[in-house]
Amino acid sequence: MIGQLDAKIPPGPIDRKWANYKNNSRLVSPNNRRKFEIIVVGSGLAGGSAAATLGELGYNVKCFCYQDSPRRAHSIAAQGGINAAKNYQNDGDSVFRLFYDTIKGGDFRSREANVYRLAEESVNIIDQCVAQGVPFAREYSGYLANRSFGGAQVSRTFYARGQTGQQLLLGAYQALCRQIAAGKVEMFPQTEMLDVVLVDGHAKGIITRDLKTGAIRAYAGDAVVLATGGYGNVFFLSTNARGCNVTASYRAYKRGALFANPCFTQIHPTCIPVSGEHQSKLTLMSESLRNDGRVWVPKRAEDCAKRPNEISPPERDYYLERKYPSFGNLSPRDIASRAAKEVCDEGRGVGPGGRGVYLDFADAISRLGEQTIRERYGNLFDIYEKITAENAYKTPMRIYPAVHYTMGGLWVDYDLMSNVPGLHVIGEANFSDHGANRLGASALMQGLADGYFVLPYTLPNYLAGQIGKRPSVDHPEFARIESEVRARIERLLSTNGTRTITSFHRELGLLLWDKCGMARNAAGLREAIARIPQIREEFWRTVRVPGEDGSYNQSLERAGRVADFLEFAELMCIDALERDESCGAHFREEHQTGEGEAQRDDENFAFVSAWEYQGNGKIERPKLHREPLEFEAVHLSQRSYK
Amino acid sequence: MNFRLRVWRQENRETEGRLVEYEARDISPDTSFLEMLDIVNDELTERGELPIAFDSDCREGICGTCSLTINGEAHGPRHPGAACQVYMRDFRDGETITIEPFRVGSFPLVRDLVVDRSALDRIVQAGGFISARAGSAPEANSILVPKHNADRAMEAAACIGCGACAAACPNASAMLFTSAKISHLAFLPQGDPERTTRVLRMVRRMDAEGFGNCTNIYECEAVCPAEISASLIAKLNREYARASWRERFGE
C-alpha cells in the first residue's frame, strides 16, 4: 500500500534548498563506492552522463541500451539548443528567471524545488560541456554565442549549429567511452530491459533480452536507474526515433512504480506535415527557426490553393504575431501548436489535406541576406528539401504540429527516486521538471543536469544505507520474473495470426491523435478508453509476429513494445479524463477562456496525478494518488504571452 | 511507382547469403527508401515469410544507425545524406534496385542488412575524449576558442558514426571516421593536453580492428552523410607524425 506521497523537498527558502540538501545528504566514501553495482538503463543525455559520472566517482556501472551503440540514443536528434542562466548577454537573465520561465511555461504543474535546482545547475552544464570539447557556436571574439528560444524574453540558449543534441550526446558518449576503457562502466548495447526485479520491495535488478541473440539474462545491482526517454511513439507518428518506447517505464509501473501525469504530451508546432499513409515518422524543424521565420496562413480559405507568393501581405494572417504581440512567433510550443490547429480547423490550412501553415523566411532573407540564414539554419533547410523536394530559401516551409516530447513519466521525489526504493528515474523518463508543457531547449538541460549534477549527489543518499544488500541473481525473485518475461515472448510468437504489428500500432496512434491529441474532451476520451481494450484484445488474438526468439528478430522487438503501448494508452486517456481542467499541452475543450486559451483550475487540480497499477494479471482501473503542488516562490497566474 | 528489389538475405554469419528478388508495388514517390522496405516487410509478414532485417532509428539522418549499400553505393544515390534520407522519387519507375549491407571485414554481419559496427566504438574508447571530470570544469567563457577553430571543430564533430566511409573504401579504411574525432578535439584548446596520446591510441586501435589504410581514393568523402572532408585524413597523418616523433624523442 502506498500512503501519502512524500516528495522529500528539503527545508529552507527556494534558493537554499539544493545547497541545504547537499550539505546534509548521506555520502558514500571512495573505498565503498567500488562495492556498489549500479544499473543504468538508457544511454542518452541522462543515462550516458549519469553512467559516465557514476563511473568517474568509482561506482561499478552496467549501462544498457537498445541501440547498437550508446552514441545513437535519440537525444542525438535534438536540434535547437540548451538553456542556461549564464546571462552572458547582459539582458537580465538569472537563475530565478530561468526557473520562473520554466514553471510558467509548464503552466504551473511542475514542482518548484526541482525546477529551481534545474535552473541552478544549468550553468554548470555549459562549463562541463565546454571542458569536454563540445563545439558550441562562438562569436568572433572567441566567446560563447547565444540565441533566443520560445517562451523566453532573454537570449540564454547555447547551440552547436542545428545539431546541439548530437554534440551534447557525443560529449556524454565520449565521457562514457572513457569510463568503459577504464573498466568502470560495462556497456551492453543492443540489449533491451524487459522487466525490473524487486527484492524486499527494493529495485535490485533487471531482466534483459540480448537483441542479437535473443538471450534472456538477469542482472543484479544495488540500484536501478531508468533513463529510457519518453513515450511519444504511443501515437505511432511522432518525431521520436523508431525504437523509442515505453516498455522500461511501463514494466516498472506494473511492478509498483507510480506513473505521473501520463496525459501531458507535447505536440511540437514546427514539424514537416504528414504526406501520406506510408509515413513511418515525422520530422521536426527546430523551434529556433521561429526566431527568423514568420508563421502565417491566408486570411481567406479561398486563397489556400494559391501559391504562397501569389498571396499579398495584406491577404496573409500572421496569426501568432496578431494574437500574441509580445512573444509573437516565439510563443510557447503548446500555444503555437493549438493556434496552428485552430486556423487549419477553420479551413485556412495549406498544402495537401489542408493540415499545414507557412513558416516564411522571405523577410529575414531580405533583411539579413541568404548567407546569414544559411549559416544559422542551413542543415534544417537541407533536411526540409530532402523530405519535401522544396527549396525553403525560395518558398515558405510548410509546417504542422507533431508529437514530440512527453512531460509525463514515472513519479520521482526530490532525489529522483521513484516510490520504489532504489529505482531512480532521470531525464525525459521522469515527470518532474516540465509540468504540463516543456519550453524549448530545456530537455537537453534536464537530461544533463540529472546525469552530471543531480543523481551523483542523490544516489549516495540511498546507497549509504544499502551496503552489502545486493542480492545474487540466484535469488528466486529473479527466476520468477525471468519466467514471466519468457512466457510473454512465447505468447507473442505463438499467436500466429494474420495482422501486422504496424497495423495495430497505426490504429492505436490514429485513435490517440484524434481523442487524446492537441485537444481532448470527455466524450472522446471515454470512447478511446472503451476502444483501446478492444484493439488490445484483437492484438493478442490476431497479431502475426514472424521469426523465432533465439536470433535477431526485429518484429519480436517491435511487438513487445506495441503490446506495452496498447496498455499504456489507456492509462494516458484515463489521466486525461480525470484532469478536468486545461493546462499547458493538456487542452480540454470544455475548459477554455473566452479567447480560447487553456483555463486552469488551480483550486481543484494543482496536483501531480500519480497512478498506481492495480492489475494482478489483468488490467484494472489504476488508483490515483495526488501530490499537491505548493507554490512559495511564484505566484500562480493565468499564463499570458500577449 | 513499382520496383524490383534484389536484397541480400543471410540468416547469420555462419550461413551463406544470397540476393533474393522482391517486388515493391504502388509506392508513392514521397515514400522514403526505408518506408518502402517497411511496406515490403509488412507484405512479407502477411505472406508468412520472414521480413528483411535492416537497421534504422531516427530516420532523419543524424543517429547513424541506417547502413545500406544501395546499387553499390553506401547510403544510396542521394549525397550527402544517410539511407533514411533517400526517397523513392530519386529512382526511376520500374528500376531494379540492389540492396546490400555495409561490407567491411571489421563489421561482422548480424543478419540480412544488419552489421555490427562496435569496432568504431572501440576506436573512440581508445582515446576519443577529453578527460574532464564532472565538477572540475572551469567557467565556460574562461576558455576562448576563435570562431574559425570552433567552426572547424564543429565540422569535424558532425560525423554521425555510420561507417559508410569504411564501407565505400576499397581498402575498408576507417581513416575518415578516426580523423574526424581526432580533428574535432585537436582544433580545440581543451583537447591539447591529451593530443599526443589520443592520436597514437586511436590509430593503433583502428589498425588492431583490422581496418585498411588510406590510399587517397576519396570514396569516403563522396558518401559521407555529414560531409566530413577527406582533408581531415591529412590532418590525422600530421597529428600522428607529430605524436610519433614526440613519443620517440620526447617533447
PDB file of N, CA and C in Angstrom, chain A residues 56 66 68-69 71-72 76 86 88 127-128 130-133 138-139 142-144 166-167 173-174 178 181 212 241-243 278-281 386-387 389 502 544 547 551-552 554-555, chain B residues 35 42 45 50 53-55 57-60 63-65 80 87 89 111 116-117 121 125 128 130-134 137-141 143 145 157-161 181 184 188 190:
ATOM      1  N   GLU A  56      33.084   7.624 -13.041  1.00  0.00           N
ATOM      2  CA  GLU A  56      34.144   8.541 -12.617  1.00  0.00           C
ATOM      3  C   GLU A  56      34.292   8.568 -11.096  1.00  0.00           C
ATOM      4  N   TYR A  66      19.191  -0.115 -26.192  1.00  0.00           N
ATOM      5  CA  TYR A  66      18.690  -0.986 -27.268  1.00  0.00           C
ATOM      6  C   TYR A  66      19.415  -0.712 -28.578  1.00  0.00           C
ATOM      7  N   ASP A  68      22.582   0.032 -31.281  1.00  0.00           N
ATOM      8  CA  ASP A  68      23.806  -0.761 -31.440  1.00  0.00           C
ATOM      9  C   ASP A  68      25.018  -0.025 -30.895  1.00  0.00           C
ATOM     10  N   SER A  69      24.841   1.230 -30.535  1.00  0.00           N
ATOM     11  CA  SER A  69      25.906   1.989 -29.875  1.00  0.00           C
ATOM     12  C   SER A  69      25.265   3.052 -28.993  1.00  0.00           C
ATOM     13  N   ARG A  71      26.040   5.936 -28.691  1.00  0.00           N
ATOM     14  CA  ARG A  71      26.046   7.235 -29.357  1.00  0.00           C
ATOM     15  C   ARG A  71      24.783   7.481 -30.168  1.00  0.00           C
ATOM     16  N   ARG A  72      23.938   6.481 -30.329  1.00  0.00           N
ATOM     17  CA  ARG A  72      22.783   6.650 -31.208  1.00  0.00           C
ATOM     18  C   ARG A  72      21.476   6.944 -30.467  1.00  0.00           C
ATOM     19  N   ILE A  76      20.265  12.481 -29.624  1.00  0.00           N
ATOM     20  CA  ILE A  76      21.119  12.942 -30.726  1.00  0.00           C
ATOM     21  C   ILE A  76      20.351  13.780 -31.730  1.00  0.00           C
ATOM     22  N   LYS A  86      23.296  31.770 -17.782  1.00  0.00           N
ATOM     23  CA  LYS A  86      24.624  32.371 -17.684  1.00  0.00           C
ATOM     24  C   LYS A  86      24.555  33.901 -17.729  1.00  0.00           C
ATOM     25  N   TYR A  88      25.178  35.731 -20.180  1.00  0.00           N
ATOM     26  CA  TYR A  88      26.296  36.264 -20.962  1.00  0.00           C
ATOM     27  C   TYR A  88      25.880  37.450 -21.832  1.00  0.00           C
ATOM     28  N   ASP A 127      29.600  24.779 -18.507  1.00  0.00           N
ATOM     29  CA  ASP A 127      31.020  24.656 -18.146  1.00  0.00           C
ATOM     30  C   ASP A 127      31.525  23.245 -18.460  1.00  0.00           C
ATOM     31  N   GLN A 128      30.767  22.255 -18.019  1.00  0.00           N
ATOM     32  CA  GLN A 128      31.176  20.865 -18.202  1.00  0.00           C
ATOM     33  C   GLN A 128      31.304  20.512 -19.685  1.00  0.00           C
ATOM     34  N   VAL A 130      31.710  22.482 -22.299  1.00  0.00           N
ATOM     35  CA  VAL A 130      32.827  23.179 -22.951  1.00  0.00           C
ATOM     36  C   VAL A 130      34.134  22.463 -22.599  1.00  0.00           C
ATOM     37  N   ALA A 131      34.304  22.089 -21.347  1.00  0.00           N
ATOM     38  CA  ALA A 131      35.529  21.399 -20.930  1.00  0.00           C
ATOM     39  C   ALA A 131      35.710  20.086 -21.697  1.00  0.00           C
ATOM     40  N   GLN A 132      34.580  19.431 -21.997  1.00  0.00           N
ATOM     41  CA  GLN A 132      34.637  18.163 -22.750  1.00  0.00           C
ATOM     42  C   GLN A 132      34.938  18.340 -24.224  1.00  0.00           C
ATOM     43  N   GLY A 133      34.842  19.584 -24.693  1.00  0.00           N
ATOM     44  CA  GLY A 133      35.108  19.819 -26.106  1.00  0.00           C
ATOM     45  C   GLY A 133      33.868  19.901 -26.977  1.00  0.00           C
ATOM     46  N   ARG A 138      30.274  30.154 -31.430  1.00  0.00           N
ATOM     47  CA  ARG A 138      31.051  31.221 -30.784  1.00  0.00           C
ATOM     48  C   ARG A 138      30.975  32.503 -31.580  1.00  0.00           C
ATOM     49  N   GLU A 139      31.218  33.593 -30.865  1.00  0.00           N
ATOM     50  CA  GLU A 139      31.353  34.903 -31.502  1.00  0.00           C
ATOM     51  C   GLU A 139      32.749  34.973 -32.114  1.00  0.00           C
ATOM     52  N   GLY A 142      35.666  34.760 -29.799  1.00  0.00           N
ATOM     53  CA  GLY A 142      36.006  33.508 -29.134  1.00  0.00           C
ATOM     54  C   GLY A 142      35.086  33.181 -27.970  1.00  0.00           C
ATOM     55  N   TYR A 143      34.228  34.147 -27.598  1.00  0.00           N
ATOM     56  CA  TYR A 143      33.274  33.899 -26.517  1.00  0.00           C
ATOM     57  C   TYR A 143      32.080  33.096 -27.035  1.00  0.00           C
ATOM     58  N   LEU A 144      31.357  32.472 -26.116  1.00  0.00           N
ATOM     59  CA  LEU A 144      30.204  31.658 -26.494  1.00  0.00           C
ATOM     60  C   LEU A 144      29.058  32.524 -27.011  1.00  0.00           C
ATOM     61  N   GLN A 166      23.128  16.341 -30.812  1.00  0.00           N
ATOM     62  CA  GLN A 166      24.191  15.439 -31.262  1.00  0.00           C
ATOM     63  C   GLN A 166      25.492  15.757 -30.527  1.00  0.00           C
ATOM     64  N   GLN A 167      25.853  17.026 -30.478  1.00  0.00           N
ATOM     65  CA  GLN A 167      27.142  17.383 -29.887  1.00  0.00           C
ATOM     66  C   GLN A 167      27.163  17.150 -28.376  1.00  0.00           C
ATOM     67  N   TYR A 173      28.774  10.704 -24.495  1.00  0.00           N
ATOM     68  CA  TYR A 173      29.219   9.397 -25.025  1.00  0.00           C
ATOM     69  C   TYR A 173      30.734   9.253 -24.881  1.00  0.00           C
ATOM     70  N   GLN A 174      31.455  10.332 -25.156  1.00  0.00           N
ATOM     71  CA  GLN A 174      32.902  10.255 -25.048  1.00  0.00           C
ATOM     72  C   GLN A 174      33.339  10.095 -23.588  1.00  0.00           C
ATOM     73  N   ARG A 178      35.304   6.826 -22.079  1.00  0.00           N
ATOM     74  CA  ARG A 178      36.485   6.892 -21.215  1.00  0.00           C
ATOM     75  C   ARG A 178      36.313   5.946 -20.029  1.00  0.00           C
ATOM     76  N   ALA A 181      36.613   2.331 -21.151  1.00  0.00           N
ATOM     77  CA  ALA A 181      38.021   1.963 -21.301  1.00  0.00           C
ATOM     78  C   ALA A 181      38.674   1.761 -19.936  1.00  0.00           C
ATOM     79  N   LYS A 212      20.513  -9.293 -30.290  1.00  0.00           N
ATOM     80  CA  LYS A 212      21.205 -10.000 -31.369  1.00  0.00           C
ATOM     81  C   LYS A 212      21.010 -11.513 -31.286  1.00  0.00           C
ATOM     82  N   ALA A 241      12.601   8.643 -32.502  1.00  0.00           N
ATOM     83  CA  ALA A 241      13.204   7.586 -33.306  1.00  0.00           C
ATOM     84  C   ALA A 241      12.286   6.372 -33.285  1.00  0.00           C
ATOM     85  N   ARG A 242      12.453   5.507 -34.285  1.00  0.00           N
ATOM     86  CA  ARG A 242      11.564   4.347 -34.409  1.00  0.00           C
ATOM     87  C   ARG A 242      11.590   3.447 -33.182  1.00  0.00           C
ATOM     88  N   GLY A 243      12.730   3.365 -32.545  1.00  0.00           N
ATOM     89  CA  GLY A 243      12.851   2.419 -31.441  1.00  0.00           C
ATOM     90  C   GLY A 243      12.375   2.945 -30.097  1.00  0.00           C
ATOM     91  N   HIS A 278       2.021   5.957 -45.952  1.00  0.00           N
ATOM     92  CA  HIS A 278       3.258   5.180 -45.884  1.00  0.00           C
ATOM     93  C   HIS A 278       4.186   5.676 -44.785  1.00  0.00           C
ATOM     94  N   GLN A 279       3.890   6.875 -44.280  1.00  0.00           N
ATOM     95  CA  GLN A 279       4.876   7.551 -43.447  1.00  0.00           C
ATOM     96  C   GLN A 279       5.148   6.805 -42.145  1.00  0.00           C
ATOM     97  N   SER A 280       6.428   6.711 -41.778  1.00  0.00           N
ATOM     98  CA  SER A 280       6.787   5.951 -40.590  1.00  0.00           C
ATOM     99  C   SER A 280       7.134   6.857 -39.432  1.00  0.00           C
ATOM    100  N   LYS A 281       7.475   8.106 -39.724  1.00  0.00           N
ATOM    101  CA  LYS A 281       7.774   9.030 -38.627  1.00  0.00           C
ATOM    102  C   LYS A 281       7.677  10.462 -39.149  1.00  0.00           C
ATOM    103  N   LYS A 386      15.276  17.666 -48.544  1.00  0.00           N
ATOM    104  CA  LYS A 386      15.376  16.230 -48.806  1.00  0.00           C
ATOM    105  C   LYS A 386      14.014  15.564 -48.693  1.00  0.00           C
ATOM    106  N   ILE A 387      13.234  16.008 -47.708  1.00  0.00           N
ATOM    107  CA  ILE A 387      11.964  15.331 -47.455  1.00  0.00           C
ATOM    108  C   ILE A 387      10.871  15.810 -48.402  1.00  0.00           C
ATOM    109  N   ALA A 389      11.353  17.995 -51.196  1.00  0.00           N
ATOM    110  CA  ALA A 389      11.813  18.422 -52.525  1.00  0.00           C
ATOM    111  C   ALA A 389      11.480  19.890 -52.793  1.00  0.00           C
ATOM    112  N   THR A 502       2.501  -3.349 -37.348  1.00  0.00           N
ATOM    113  CA  THR A 502       2.331  -1.957 -37.781  1.00  0.00           C
ATOM    114  C   THR A 502       0.860  -1.555 -37.824  1.00  0.00           C
ATOM    115  N   ARG A 544       0.487 -11.151 -36.008  1.00  0.00           N
ATOM    116  CA  ARG A 544       1.441 -12.126 -36.504  1.00  0.00           C
ATOM    117  C   ARG A 544       2.851 -11.597 -36.247  1.00  0.00           C
ATOM    118  N   GLY A 547       9.160 -15.170 -37.303  1.00  0.00           N
ATOM    119  CA  GLY A 547      10.504 -15.476 -36.808  1.00  0.00           C
ATOM    120  C   GLY A 547      10.484 -16.188 -35.473  1.00  0.00           C
ATOM    121  N   SER A 551      17.151 -15.519 -32.100  1.00  0.00           N
ATOM    122  CA  SER A 551      18.001 -14.841 -33.076  1.00  0.00           C
ATOM    123  C   SER A 551      17.593 -13.372 -33.168  1.00  0.00           C
ATOM    124  N   TYR A 552      18.272 -12.643 -34.061  1.00  0.00           N
ATOM    125  CA  TYR A 552      17.955 -11.236 -34.265  1.00  0.00           C
ATOM    126  C   TYR A 552      16.577 -11.139 -34.909  1.00  0.00           C
ATOM    127  N   GLN A 554      13.634  -8.378 -35.361  1.00  0.00           N
ATOM    128  CA  GLN A 554      13.125  -7.018 -35.158  1.00  0.00           C
ATOM    129  C   GLN A 554      11.616  -6.995 -34.979  1.00  0.00           C
ATOM    130  N   SER A 555      10.911  -7.944 -35.584  1.00  0.00           N
ATOM    131  CA  SER A 555       9.452  -7.977 -35.417  1.00  0.00           C
ATOM    132  C   SER A 555       9.085  -8.257 -33.970  1.00  0.00           C
TER     133      SER A 555
ATOM    134  N   GLU B  35      10.904   3.461 -45.691  1.00  0.00           N
ATOM    135  CA  GLU B  35       9.456   3.212 -45.620  1.00  0.00           C
ATOM    136  C   GLU B  35       9.028   2.227 -46.705  1.00  0.00           C
ATOM    137  N   ASP B  42       5.961  -5.602 -44.402  1.00  0.00           N
ATOM    138  CA  ASP B  42       4.601  -5.921 -43.958  1.00  0.00           C
ATOM    139  C   ASP B  42       3.967  -6.931 -44.906  1.00  0.00           C
ATOM    140  N   THR B  45       5.445 -10.273 -44.112  1.00  0.00           N
ATOM    141  CA  THR B  45       4.858 -10.796 -42.877  1.00  0.00           C
ATOM    142  C   THR B  45       3.482 -11.386 -43.148  1.00  0.00           C
ATOM    143  N   LEU B  50       9.725 -14.358 -43.714  1.00  0.00           N
ATOM    144  CA  LEU B  50      10.492 -13.563 -42.756  1.00  0.00           C
ATOM    145  C   LEU B  50      10.807 -12.196 -43.343  1.00  0.00           C
ATOM    146  N   ALA B  53      15.705  -7.942 -42.359  1.00  0.00           N
ATOM    147  CA  ALA B  53      16.257  -7.196 -41.218  1.00  0.00           C
ATOM    148  C   ALA B  53      17.118  -6.055 -41.754  1.00  0.00           C
ATOM    149  N   PHE B  54      16.805  -4.830 -41.314  1.00  0.00           N
ATOM    150  CA  PHE B  54      17.676  -3.691 -41.635  1.00  0.00           C
ATOM    151  C   PHE B  54      17.664  -2.731 -40.457  1.00  0.00           C
ATOM    152  N   ASP B  55      18.736  -1.979 -40.307  1.00  0.00           N
ATOM    153  CA  ASP B  55      18.875  -1.069 -39.170  1.00  0.00           C
ATOM    154  C   ASP B  55      18.343   0.321 -39.503  1.00  0.00           C
ATOM    155  N   ASP B  57      16.895   4.089 -37.029  1.00  0.00           N
ATOM    156  CA  ASP B  57      16.277   4.560 -35.792  1.00  0.00           C
ATOM    157  C   ASP B  57      15.682   5.953 -35.956  1.00  0.00           C
ATOM    158  N   CYS B  58      16.519   6.989 -36.038  1.00  0.00           N
ATOM    159  CA  CYS B  58      15.936   8.344 -36.038  1.00  0.00           C
ATOM    160  C   CYS B  58      15.223   8.651 -37.340  1.00  0.00           C
ATOM    161  N   ARG B  59      15.679   8.061 -38.430  1.00  0.00           N
ATOM    162  CA  ARG B  59      15.114   8.296 -39.756  1.00  0.00           C
ATOM    163  C   ARG B  59      15.130   9.762 -40.146  1.00  0.00           C
ATOM    164  N   GLU B  60      16.095  10.504 -39.649  1.00  0.00           N
ATOM    165  CA  GLU B  60      16.288  11.859 -40.151  1.00  0.00           C
ATOM    166  C   GLU B  60      17.767  12.178 -40.344  1.00  0.00           C
ATOM    167  N   CYS B  63      21.299   9.882 -36.431  1.00  0.00           N
ATOM    168  CA  CYS B  63      21.732   8.880 -35.443  1.00  0.00           C
ATOM    169  C   CYS B  63      22.789   7.939 -36.004  1.00  0.00           C
ATOM    170  N   GLY B  64      22.855   7.809 -37.337  1.00  0.00           N
ATOM    171  CA  GLY B  64      23.886   6.971 -37.945  1.00  0.00           C
ATOM    172  C   GLY B  64      23.586   5.483 -37.879  1.00  0.00           C
ATOM    173  N   THR B  65      22.346   5.107 -37.568  1.00  0.00           N
ATOM    174  CA  THR B  65      22.030   3.686 -37.446  1.00  0.00           C
ATOM    175  C   THR B  65      21.884   3.014 -38.810  1.00  0.00           C
ATOM    176  N   PRO B  80      24.823  14.678 -50.123  1.00  0.00           N
ATOM    177  CA  PRO B  80      25.124  13.967 -48.895  1.00  0.00           C
ATOM    178  C   PRO B  80      23.833  13.594 -48.178  1.00  0.00           C
ATOM    179  N   TYR B  87      14.694   9.100 -50.988  1.00  0.00           N
ATOM    180  CA  TYR B  87      13.269   8.970 -51.285  1.00  0.00           C
ATOM    181  C   TYR B  87      13.079   8.245 -52.613  1.00  0.00           C
ATOM    182  N   ARG B  89      11.413   8.968 -55.063  1.00  0.00           N
ATOM    183  CA  ARG B  89      11.438   9.826 -56.252  1.00  0.00           C
ATOM    184  C   ARG B  89      12.859   9.956 -56.804  1.00  0.00           C
ATOM    185  N   ARG B 111      22.553  -9.999 -39.407  1.00  0.00           N
ATOM    186  CA  ARG B 111      21.500 -10.673 -40.175  1.00  0.00           C
ATOM    187  C   ARG B 111      21.142  -9.797 -41.377  1.00  0.00           C
ATOM    188  N   ASP B 116      27.535  -5.375 -37.442  1.00  0.00           N
ATOM    189  CA  ASP B 116      27.975  -4.977 -36.101  1.00  0.00           C
ATOM    190  C   ASP B 116      29.133  -3.982 -36.241  1.00  0.00           C
ATOM    191  N   ARG B 117      28.872  -2.719 -35.879  1.00  0.00           N
ATOM    192  CA  ARG B 117      29.895  -1.679 -36.051  1.00  0.00           C
ATOM    193  C   ARG B 117      30.565  -1.299 -34.738  1.00  0.00           C
ATOM    194  N   ASP B 121      33.083   2.076 -31.988  1.00  0.00           N
ATOM    195  CA  ASP B 121      33.027   2.465 -30.564  1.00  0.00           C
ATOM    196  C   ASP B 121      34.375   2.221 -29.889  1.00  0.00           C
ATOM    197  N   GLN B 125      36.767   4.596 -27.670  1.00  0.00           N
ATOM    198  CA  GLN B 125      37.158   4.218 -26.293  1.00  0.00           C
ATOM    199  C   GLN B 125      38.678   4.273 -26.104  1.00  0.00           C
ATOM    200  N   GLY B 128      39.234   8.780 -27.804  1.00  0.00           N
ATOM    201  CA  GLY B 128      38.493   9.854 -28.472  1.00  0.00           C
ATOM    202  C   GLY B 128      37.675  10.698 -27.521  1.00  0.00           C
ATOM    203  N   ILE B 130      38.014  13.960 -24.109  1.00  0.00           N
ATOM    204  CA  ILE B 130      38.806  14.839 -23.255  1.00  0.00           C
ATOM    205  C   ILE B 130      38.474  14.436 -21.830  1.00  0.00           C
ATOM    206  N   SER B 131      39.480  14.159 -21.030  1.00  0.00           N
ATOM    207  CA  SER B 131      39.222  13.663 -19.678  1.00  0.00           C
ATOM    208  C   SER B 131      38.843  14.823 -18.752  1.00  0.00           C
ATOM    209  N   ALA B 132      37.580  15.211 -18.800  1.00  0.00           N
ATOM    210  CA  ALA B 132      37.114  16.322 -17.962  1.00  0.00           C
ATOM    211  C   ALA B 132      36.108  15.783 -16.963  1.00  0.00           C
ATOM    212  N   ARG B 133      36.512  15.703 -15.724  1.00  0.00           N
ATOM    213  CA  ARG B 133      35.648  15.169 -14.672  1.00  0.00           C
ATOM    214  C   ARG B 133      34.500  16.145 -14.396  1.00  0.00           C
ATOM    215  N   ALA B 134      33.287  15.610 -14.277  1.00  0.00           N
ATOM    216  CA  ALA B 134      32.158  16.470 -13.925  1.00  0.00           C
ATOM    217  C   ALA B 134      32.462  17.106 -12.573  1.00  0.00           C
ATOM    218  N   ALA B 137      35.147  21.412 -14.095  1.00  0.00           N
ATOM    219  CA  ALA B 137      35.255  22.290 -15.262  1.00  0.00           C
ATOM    220  C   ALA B 137      35.357  23.755 -14.849  1.00  0.00           C
ATOM    221  N   PRO B 138      36.213  24.530 -15.516  1.00  0.00           N
ATOM    222  CA  PRO B 138      36.274  25.964 -15.243  1.00  0.00           C
ATOM    223  C   PRO B 138      35.104  26.699 -15.895  1.00  0.00           C
ATOM    224  N   GLU B 139      34.892  27.920 -15.502  1.00  0.00           N
ATOM    225  CA  GLU B 139      33.847  28.768 -16.105  1.00  0.00           C
ATOM    226  C   GLU B 139      33.995  28.748 -17.638  1.00  0.00           C
ATOM    227  N   ALA B 140      32.856  28.499 -18.323  1.00  0.00           N
ATOM    228  CA  ALA B 140      32.904  28.221 -19.767  1.00  0.00           C
ATOM    229  C   ALA B 140      33.606  29.319 -20.561  1.00  0.00           C
ATOM    230  N   ASN B 141      33.332  30.583 -20.244  1.00  0.00           N
ATOM    231  CA  ASN B 141      33.920  31.659 -21.037  1.00  0.00           C
ATOM    232  C   ASN B 141      35.363  31.977 -20.639  1.00  0.00           C
ATOM    233  N   ILE B 143      37.554  29.780 -21.303  1.00  0.00           N
ATOM    234  CA  ILE B 143      38.276  29.110 -22.393  1.00  0.00           C
ATOM    235  C   ILE B 143      37.813  29.754 -23.696  1.00  0.00           C
ATOM    236  N   VAL B 145      37.725  30.259 -27.650  1.00  0.00           N
ATOM    237  CA  VAL B 145      38.028  29.484 -28.850  1.00  0.00           C
ATOM    238  C   VAL B 145      37.721  30.368 -30.051  1.00  0.00           C
ATOM    239  N   ALA B 157      33.232  17.382 -35.906  1.00  0.00           N
ATOM    240  CA  ALA B 157      32.426  16.694 -34.886  1.00  0.00           C
ATOM    241  C   ALA B 157      31.081  16.249 -35.434  1.00  0.00           C
ATOM    242  N   ALA B 158      30.719  16.725 -36.639  1.00  0.00           N
ATOM    243  CA  ALA B 158      29.407  16.394 -37.199  1.00  0.00           C
ATOM    244  C   ALA B 158      29.297  14.931 -37.624  1.00  0.00           C
ATOM    245  N   CYS B 159      30.399  14.206 -37.639  1.00  0.00           N
ATOM    246  CA  CYS B 159      30.396  12.782 -38.013  1.00  0.00           C
ATOM    247  C   CYS B 159      29.293  12.041 -37.267  1.00  0.00           C
ATOM    248  N   ILE B 160      28.503  11.230 -38.000  1.00  0.00           N
ATOM    249  CA  ILE B 160      27.404  10.515 -37.342  1.00  0.00           C
ATOM    250  C   ILE B 160      27.780   9.062 -37.016  1.00  0.00           C
ATOM    251  N   GLY B 161      29.017   8.675 -37.297  1.00  0.00           N
ATOM    252  CA  GLY B 161      29.478   7.341 -36.884  1.00  0.00           C
ATOM    253  C   GLY B 161      28.773   6.197 -37.574  1.00  0.00           C
ATOM    254  N   LYS B 181      37.189  12.501 -35.455  1.00  0.00           N
ATOM    255  CA  LYS B 181      37.214  12.658 -33.986  1.00  0.00           C
ATOM    256  C   LYS B 181      38.520  13.292 -33.530  1.00  0.00           C
ATOM    257  N   HIS B 184      38.391  17.013 -34.521  1.00  0.00           N
ATOM    258  CA  HIS B 184      37.462  17.755 -33.656  1.00  0.00           C
ATOM    259  C   HIS B 184      38.170  18.173 -32.368  1.00  0.00           C
ATOM    260  N   LEU B 188      40.568  22.214 -30.802  1.00  0.00           N
ATOM    261  CA  LEU B 188      40.124  22.945 -29.605  1.00  0.00           C
ATOM    262  C   LEU B 188      41.236  22.980 -28.558  1.00  0.00           C
ATOM    263  N   GLN B 190      40.929  22.796 -25.449  1.00  0.00           N
ATOM    264  CA  GLN B 190      40.659  21.827 -24.388  1.00  0.00           C
ATOM    265  C   GLN B 190      41.268  20.461 -24.716  1.00  0.00           C
TER     266      GLN B 190
END
